[in-house]
Each structure stands twice: as structure tokens, then as C-alpha cells.
PDB file of C-alpha atoms and ligand atoms in Angstrom:
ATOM      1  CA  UNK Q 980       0.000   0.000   0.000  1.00 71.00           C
ATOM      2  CA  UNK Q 981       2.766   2.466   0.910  1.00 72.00           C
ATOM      3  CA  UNK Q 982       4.961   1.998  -2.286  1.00 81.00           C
ATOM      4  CA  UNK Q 983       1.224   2.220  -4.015  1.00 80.00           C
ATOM      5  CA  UNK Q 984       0.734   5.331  -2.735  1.00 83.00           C
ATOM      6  CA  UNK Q 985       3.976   7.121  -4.130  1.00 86.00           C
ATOM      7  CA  UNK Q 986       2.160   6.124  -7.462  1.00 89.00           C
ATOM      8  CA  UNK Q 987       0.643   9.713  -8.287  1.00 93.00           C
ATOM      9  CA  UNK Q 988      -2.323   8.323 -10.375  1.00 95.00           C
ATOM     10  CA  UNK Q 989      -2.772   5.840  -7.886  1.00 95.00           C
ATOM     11  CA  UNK Q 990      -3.015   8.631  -5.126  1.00 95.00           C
ATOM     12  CA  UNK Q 991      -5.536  10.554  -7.195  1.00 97.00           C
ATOM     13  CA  UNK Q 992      -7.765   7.054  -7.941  1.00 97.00           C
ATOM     14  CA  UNK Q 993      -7.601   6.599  -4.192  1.00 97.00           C
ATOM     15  CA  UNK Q 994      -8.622  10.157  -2.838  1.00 97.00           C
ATOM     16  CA  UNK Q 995     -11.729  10.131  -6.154  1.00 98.00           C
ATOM     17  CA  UNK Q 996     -12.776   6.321  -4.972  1.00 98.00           C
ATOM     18  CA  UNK Q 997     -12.868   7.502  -1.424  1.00 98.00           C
ATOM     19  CA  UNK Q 998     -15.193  10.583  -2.086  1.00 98.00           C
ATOM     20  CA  UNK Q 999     -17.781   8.624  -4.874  1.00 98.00           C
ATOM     21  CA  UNK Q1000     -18.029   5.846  -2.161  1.00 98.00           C
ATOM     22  CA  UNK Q1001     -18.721   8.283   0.549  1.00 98.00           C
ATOM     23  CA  UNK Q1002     -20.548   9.689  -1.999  1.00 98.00           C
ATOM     24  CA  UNK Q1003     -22.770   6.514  -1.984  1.00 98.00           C
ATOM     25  CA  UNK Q1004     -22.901   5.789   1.872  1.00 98.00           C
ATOM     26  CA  UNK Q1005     -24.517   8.936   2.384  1.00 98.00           C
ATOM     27  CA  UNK Q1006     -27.344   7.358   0.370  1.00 97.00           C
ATOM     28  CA  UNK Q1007     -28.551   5.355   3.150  1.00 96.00           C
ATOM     29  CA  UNK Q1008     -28.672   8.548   6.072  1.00 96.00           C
ATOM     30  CA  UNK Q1009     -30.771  10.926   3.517  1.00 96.00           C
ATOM     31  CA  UNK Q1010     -33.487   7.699   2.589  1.00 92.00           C
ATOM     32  CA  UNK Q1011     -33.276   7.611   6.226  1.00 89.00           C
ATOM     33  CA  UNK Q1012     -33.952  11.849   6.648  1.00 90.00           C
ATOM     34  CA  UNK Q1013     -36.636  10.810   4.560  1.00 89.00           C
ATOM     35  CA  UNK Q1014     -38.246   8.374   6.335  1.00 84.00           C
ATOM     36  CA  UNK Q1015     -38.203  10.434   9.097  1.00 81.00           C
ATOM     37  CA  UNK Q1016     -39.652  13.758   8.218  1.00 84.00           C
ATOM     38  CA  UNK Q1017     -41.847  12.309   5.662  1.00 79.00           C
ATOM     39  CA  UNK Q1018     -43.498   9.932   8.202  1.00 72.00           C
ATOM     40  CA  UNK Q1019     -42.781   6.771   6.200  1.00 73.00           C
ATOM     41  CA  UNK Q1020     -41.392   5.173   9.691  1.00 65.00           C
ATOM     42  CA  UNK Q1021     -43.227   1.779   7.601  1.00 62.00           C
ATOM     43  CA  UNK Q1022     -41.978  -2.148   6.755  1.00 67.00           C
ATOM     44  CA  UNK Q1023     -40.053  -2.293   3.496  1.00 68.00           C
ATOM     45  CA  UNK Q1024     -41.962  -5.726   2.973  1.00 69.00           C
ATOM     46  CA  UNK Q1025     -46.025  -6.977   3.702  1.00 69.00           C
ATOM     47  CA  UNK Q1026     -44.767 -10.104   5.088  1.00 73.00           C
ATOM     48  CA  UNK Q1027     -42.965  -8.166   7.539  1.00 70.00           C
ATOM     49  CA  UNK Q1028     -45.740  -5.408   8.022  1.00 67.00           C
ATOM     50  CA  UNK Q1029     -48.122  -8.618   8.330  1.00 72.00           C
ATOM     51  CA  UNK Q1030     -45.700  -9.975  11.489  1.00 69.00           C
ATOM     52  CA  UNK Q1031     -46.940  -6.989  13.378  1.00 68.00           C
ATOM     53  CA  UNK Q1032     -50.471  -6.733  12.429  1.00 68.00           C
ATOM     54  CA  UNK Q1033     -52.974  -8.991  11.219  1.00 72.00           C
ATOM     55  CA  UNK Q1034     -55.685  -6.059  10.066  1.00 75.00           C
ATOM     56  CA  UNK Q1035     -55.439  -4.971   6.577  1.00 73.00           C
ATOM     57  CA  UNK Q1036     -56.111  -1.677   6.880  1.00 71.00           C
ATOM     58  CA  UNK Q1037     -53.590  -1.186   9.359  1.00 68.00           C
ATOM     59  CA  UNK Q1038     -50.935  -3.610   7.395  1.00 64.00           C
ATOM     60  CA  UNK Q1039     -51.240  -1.132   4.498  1.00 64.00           C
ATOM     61  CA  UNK Q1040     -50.595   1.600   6.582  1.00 67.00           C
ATOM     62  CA  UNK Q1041     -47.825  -0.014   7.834  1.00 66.00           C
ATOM     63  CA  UNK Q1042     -46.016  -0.293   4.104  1.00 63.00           C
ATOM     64  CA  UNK Q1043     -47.171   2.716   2.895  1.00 69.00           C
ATOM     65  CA  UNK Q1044     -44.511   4.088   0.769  1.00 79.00           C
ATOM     66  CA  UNK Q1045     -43.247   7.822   0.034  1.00 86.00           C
ATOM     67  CA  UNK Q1046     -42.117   9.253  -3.035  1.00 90.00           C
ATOM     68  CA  UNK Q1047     -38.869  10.849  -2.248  1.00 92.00           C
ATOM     69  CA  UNK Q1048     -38.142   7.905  -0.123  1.00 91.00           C
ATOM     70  CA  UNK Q1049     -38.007   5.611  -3.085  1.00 92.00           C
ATOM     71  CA  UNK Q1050     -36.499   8.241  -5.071  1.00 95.00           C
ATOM     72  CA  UNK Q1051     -33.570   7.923  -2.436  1.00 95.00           C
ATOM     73  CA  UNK Q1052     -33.721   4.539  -2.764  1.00 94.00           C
ATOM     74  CA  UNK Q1053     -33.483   4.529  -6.705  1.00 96.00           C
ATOM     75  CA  UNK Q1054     -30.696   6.665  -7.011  1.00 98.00           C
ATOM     76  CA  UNK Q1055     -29.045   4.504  -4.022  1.00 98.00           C
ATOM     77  CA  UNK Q1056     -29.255   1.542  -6.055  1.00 98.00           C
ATOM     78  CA  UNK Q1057     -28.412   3.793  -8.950  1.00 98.00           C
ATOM     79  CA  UNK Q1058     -25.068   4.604  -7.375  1.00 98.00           C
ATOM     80  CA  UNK Q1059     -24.445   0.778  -6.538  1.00 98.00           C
ATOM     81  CA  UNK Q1060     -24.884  -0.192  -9.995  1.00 98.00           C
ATOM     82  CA  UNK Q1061     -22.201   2.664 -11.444  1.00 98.00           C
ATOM     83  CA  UNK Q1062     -20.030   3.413  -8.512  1.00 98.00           C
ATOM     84  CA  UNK Q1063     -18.559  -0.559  -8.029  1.00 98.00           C
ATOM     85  CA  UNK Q1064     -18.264  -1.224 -11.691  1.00 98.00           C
ATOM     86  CA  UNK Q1065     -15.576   2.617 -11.227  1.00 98.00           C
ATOM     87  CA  UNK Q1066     -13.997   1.129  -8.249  1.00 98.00           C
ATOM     88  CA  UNK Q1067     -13.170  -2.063  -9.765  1.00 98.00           C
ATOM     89  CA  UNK Q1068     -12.269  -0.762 -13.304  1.00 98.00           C
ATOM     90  CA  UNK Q1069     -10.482   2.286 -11.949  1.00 98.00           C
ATOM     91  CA  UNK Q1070      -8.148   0.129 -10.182  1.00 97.00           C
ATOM     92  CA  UNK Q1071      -6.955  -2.162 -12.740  1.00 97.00           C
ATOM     93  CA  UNK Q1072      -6.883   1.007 -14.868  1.00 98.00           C
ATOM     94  CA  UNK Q1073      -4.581   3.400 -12.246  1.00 96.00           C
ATOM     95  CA  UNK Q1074      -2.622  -0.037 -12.266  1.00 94.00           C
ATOM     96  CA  UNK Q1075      -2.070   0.192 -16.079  1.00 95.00           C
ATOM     97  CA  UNK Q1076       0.155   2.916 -15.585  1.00 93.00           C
ATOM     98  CA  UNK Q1077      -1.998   5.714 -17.452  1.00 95.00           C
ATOM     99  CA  UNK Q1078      -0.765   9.709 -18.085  1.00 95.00           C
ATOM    100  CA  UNK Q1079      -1.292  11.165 -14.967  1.00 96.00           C
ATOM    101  CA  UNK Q1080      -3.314  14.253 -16.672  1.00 97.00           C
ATOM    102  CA  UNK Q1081      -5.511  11.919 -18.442  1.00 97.00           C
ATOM    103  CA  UNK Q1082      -6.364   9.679 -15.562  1.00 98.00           C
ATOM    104  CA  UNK Q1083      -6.817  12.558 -12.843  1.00 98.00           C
ATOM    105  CA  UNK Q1084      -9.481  13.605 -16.049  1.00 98.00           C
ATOM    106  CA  UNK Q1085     -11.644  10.220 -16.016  1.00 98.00           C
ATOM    107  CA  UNK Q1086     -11.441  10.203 -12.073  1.00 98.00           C
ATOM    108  CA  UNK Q1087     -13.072  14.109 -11.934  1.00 98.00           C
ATOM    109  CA  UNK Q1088     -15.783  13.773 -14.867  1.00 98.00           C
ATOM    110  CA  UNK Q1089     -16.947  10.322 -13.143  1.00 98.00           C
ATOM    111  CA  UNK Q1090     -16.981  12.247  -9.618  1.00 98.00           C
ATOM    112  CA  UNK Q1091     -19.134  14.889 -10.739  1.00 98.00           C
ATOM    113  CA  UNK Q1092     -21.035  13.020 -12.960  1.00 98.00           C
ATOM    114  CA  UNK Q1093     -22.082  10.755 -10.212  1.00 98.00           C
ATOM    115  CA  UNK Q1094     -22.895  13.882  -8.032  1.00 98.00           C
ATOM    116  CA  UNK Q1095     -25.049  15.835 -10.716  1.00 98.00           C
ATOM    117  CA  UNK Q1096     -26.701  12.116 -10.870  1.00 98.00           C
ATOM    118  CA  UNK Q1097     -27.059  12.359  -7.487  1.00 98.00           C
ATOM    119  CA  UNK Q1098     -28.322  16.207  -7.242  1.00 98.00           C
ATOM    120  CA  UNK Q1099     -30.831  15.433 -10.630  1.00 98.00           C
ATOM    121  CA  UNK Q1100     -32.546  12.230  -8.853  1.00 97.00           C
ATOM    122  CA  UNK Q1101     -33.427  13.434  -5.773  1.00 96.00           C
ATOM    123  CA  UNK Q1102     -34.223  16.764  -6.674  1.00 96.00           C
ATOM    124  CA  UNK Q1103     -36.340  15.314  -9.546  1.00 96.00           C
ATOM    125  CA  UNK Q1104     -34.767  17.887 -12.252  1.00 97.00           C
ATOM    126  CA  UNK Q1105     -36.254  17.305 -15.349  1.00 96.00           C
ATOM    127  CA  UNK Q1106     -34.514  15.115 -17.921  1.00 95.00           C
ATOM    128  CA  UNK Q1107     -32.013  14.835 -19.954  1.00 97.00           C
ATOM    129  CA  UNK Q1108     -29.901  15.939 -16.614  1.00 97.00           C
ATOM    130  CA  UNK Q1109     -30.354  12.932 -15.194  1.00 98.00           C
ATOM    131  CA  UNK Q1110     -29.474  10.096 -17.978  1.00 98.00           C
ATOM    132  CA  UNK Q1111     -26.832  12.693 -19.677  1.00 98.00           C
ATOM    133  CA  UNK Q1112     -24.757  12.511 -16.396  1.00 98.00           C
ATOM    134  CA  UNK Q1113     -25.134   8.868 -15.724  1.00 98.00           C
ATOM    135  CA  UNK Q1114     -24.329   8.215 -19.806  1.00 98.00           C
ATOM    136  CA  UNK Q1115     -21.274  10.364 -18.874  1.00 98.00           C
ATOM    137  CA  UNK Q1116     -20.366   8.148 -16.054  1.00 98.00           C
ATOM    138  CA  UNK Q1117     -20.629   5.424 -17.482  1.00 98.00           C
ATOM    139  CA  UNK Q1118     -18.427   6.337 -20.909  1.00 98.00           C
ATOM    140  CA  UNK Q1119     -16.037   7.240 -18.277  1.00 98.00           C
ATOM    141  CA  UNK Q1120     -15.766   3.601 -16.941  1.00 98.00           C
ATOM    142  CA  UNK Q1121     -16.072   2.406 -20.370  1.00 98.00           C
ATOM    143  CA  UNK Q1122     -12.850   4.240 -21.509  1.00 98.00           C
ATOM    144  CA  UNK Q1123     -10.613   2.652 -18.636  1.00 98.00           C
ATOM    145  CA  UNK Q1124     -11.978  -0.545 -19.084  1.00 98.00           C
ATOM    146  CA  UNK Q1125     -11.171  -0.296 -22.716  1.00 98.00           C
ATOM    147  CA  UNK Q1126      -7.398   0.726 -21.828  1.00 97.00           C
ATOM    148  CA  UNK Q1127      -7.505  -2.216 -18.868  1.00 97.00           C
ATOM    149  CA  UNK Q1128      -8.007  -4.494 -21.667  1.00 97.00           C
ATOM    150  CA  UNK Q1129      -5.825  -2.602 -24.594  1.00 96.00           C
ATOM    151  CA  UNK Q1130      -3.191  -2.700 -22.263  1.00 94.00           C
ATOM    152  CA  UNK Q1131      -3.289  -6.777 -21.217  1.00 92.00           C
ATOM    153  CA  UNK Q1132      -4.250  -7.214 -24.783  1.00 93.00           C
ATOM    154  CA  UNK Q1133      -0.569  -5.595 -25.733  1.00 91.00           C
ATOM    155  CA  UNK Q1134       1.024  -7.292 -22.897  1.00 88.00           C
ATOM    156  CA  UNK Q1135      -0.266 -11.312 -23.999  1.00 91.00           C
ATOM    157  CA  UNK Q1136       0.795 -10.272 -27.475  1.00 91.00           C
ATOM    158  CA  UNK Q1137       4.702  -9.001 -26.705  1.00 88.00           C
ATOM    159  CA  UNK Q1138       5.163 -11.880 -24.002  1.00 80.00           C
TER     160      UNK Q1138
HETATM  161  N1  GSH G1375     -30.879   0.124 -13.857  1.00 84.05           N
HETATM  162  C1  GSH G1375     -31.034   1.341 -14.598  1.00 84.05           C
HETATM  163  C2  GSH G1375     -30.223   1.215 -15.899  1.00 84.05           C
HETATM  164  C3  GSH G1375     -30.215   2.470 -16.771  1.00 84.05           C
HETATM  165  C4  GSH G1375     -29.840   3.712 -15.959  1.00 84.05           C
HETATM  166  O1  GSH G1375     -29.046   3.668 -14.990  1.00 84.05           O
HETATM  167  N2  GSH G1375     -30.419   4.854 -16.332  1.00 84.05           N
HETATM  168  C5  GSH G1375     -30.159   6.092 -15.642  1.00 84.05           C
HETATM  169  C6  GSH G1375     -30.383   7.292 -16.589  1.00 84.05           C
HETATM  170  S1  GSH G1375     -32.017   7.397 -17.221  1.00 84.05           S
HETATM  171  C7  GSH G1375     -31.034   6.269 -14.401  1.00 84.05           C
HETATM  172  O2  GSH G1375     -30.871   7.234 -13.688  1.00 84.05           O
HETATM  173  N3  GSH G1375     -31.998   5.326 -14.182  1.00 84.05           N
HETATM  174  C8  GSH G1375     -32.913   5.388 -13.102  1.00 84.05           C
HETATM  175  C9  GSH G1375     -32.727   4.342 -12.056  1.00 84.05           C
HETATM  176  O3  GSH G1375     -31.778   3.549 -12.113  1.00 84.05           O
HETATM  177  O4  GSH G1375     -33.532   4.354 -11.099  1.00 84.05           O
HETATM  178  C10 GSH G1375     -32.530   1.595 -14.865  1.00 84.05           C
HETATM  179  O5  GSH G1375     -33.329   0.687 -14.637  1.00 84.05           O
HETATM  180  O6  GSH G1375     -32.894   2.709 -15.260  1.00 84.05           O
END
């Protein structure tokens, strides 16, 4: 890890990772502001609403759901589904021993495309905002995964 870190695209893929993941662990605490001050203290499931009450009026009550809860929730899973697949390929790519400038590039668009993502779902901005700055993140990944496998491609054929 220490000789990793003297590795200045390595350094910037670490500090970028760090702040998208954050990033996505603050997606749990704000469904859970939600929750709260929208009064959707409920049971994600009916079986487990149905546990604690056996009248259906009061088992619907008790999964009643809440728009910008789910919205939370979307973009939560949202994140999952973009943020891991950057984590993953952005390490094999800071690995592949990339121009500095260009990496520390793919490592900020991702960042803030993943927090205009962010800022577009739960604020329900209307579209495209929303699917231009997850199609941005997701070129982003795209392009080190294609140098990830450029570069091993290159490597199998000179060995
Ligand atoms: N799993 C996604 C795949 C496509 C995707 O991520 N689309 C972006 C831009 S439209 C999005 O924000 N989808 C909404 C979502 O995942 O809830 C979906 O079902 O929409």
C-alpha cells in the first residue's frame, strides 16, 4: 500500500474512490432523513408489516410508501450499480500505468457526474440531466476498461 501510494495516479484514484463511495454511503442517512420527516417510519416488505399486524387496513398503513423515499432509494441503487463497476475498473486502470493528466481527467468527470446524478434524482430535475450525467459516467468507466483491456491485450501479445 505504501509503495502504491507514491504512485501519483494511484493517489488521485484513491482520494476520487474515497469521495464517490462516501458519496454513496450517504445514500442510506438521507433515505433515512426521509423516512423520518416524511413519516414513512413503515416495513419495506407486507410479510414483515403482516408480522406486526394482522388487520389490513392497518398492514397497508404499515407499508405505505413515500415518493422521495423511493427516489432515495433509486438513485441509491443507482449509485451501486455505477459506482462498483468505477472502483473495480479504476483500479486495474490506475494499475495500467496511465498519463497522470488523463487519468486525474476520467477520475473528476466520473466524480461529478455521479454527483449531478445524485443532485438530478433526488431533486427530480427534469430530464435529460439525469441520464446525460449517468451516460457520462458510465463512458467514463467504459474508456478505462477499454485501456484495462488494450493494455493486457498488448502485454499477452509481446510476451
Ligand atoms: N438500472 C437502470 C439502468 C439504466 C440507468 O441507470 N439509467 C439512468 C439514466 S435514465 C437512471 O438514472 N436510471 C434510473 C434508475 O436507475 O432508477 C434503470 O433501470 O434505469
Amino acid at each position: 500500500m505504501a509503495s502504491l501510494m507514491e504512485d501519483e495516479v494511484f493517489r488521485s484514484f484513491a482520494k476520487y474512490a474515497a469521495i464517490v463511495t462516501v458519496k454513496l454511503l450517504l445514500m442510506g442517512p438521507l433515505t433515512a432523513y426521509y423516512r423520518i420527516t416524511r413519516k414513512v417510519l413503515a416495513f419495506a416488505n407486507p410479510e414483515d408489516a403482516a408480522a406486526h399486524s394482522s388487520k389490513p387496513e392497518e398492514k397497508k398503513q404499515l407499508v405505505r410508501t413515500n415518493e422521495d423515499v423511493e427516489r432515495a432509494r433509486r438513485c441509491h441503487q443507482n449509485d451501486l450499480e455505477s459506482i462498483v463497476p468505477f472502483v473495480l475498473v479504476g483500479l486495474l486502470y490506475a494499475l495500467t500505468g496511465p498519463d497522470p493528466a488523463w487519468a486525474l481527467l476520467h477520475f473528476r468527470v466520473f466524480v461529478c457526474s455521479r454527483l449531478v446524478h445524485t443532485v438530478a434524482y433526488v431533486m427530480a430535475l427534469p430530464q435529460p440531466s439525469r441520464g446525460l450525467s449517468w451516460a457520462v459516467g458510465l463512458m467514463t468507466t467504459l474508456s478505462m476498461a477499454h485501456t484495462v483491456i488494450h493494455t493486457l491485450y498488448l502485454f499477452i501479445v509481446i510476451s
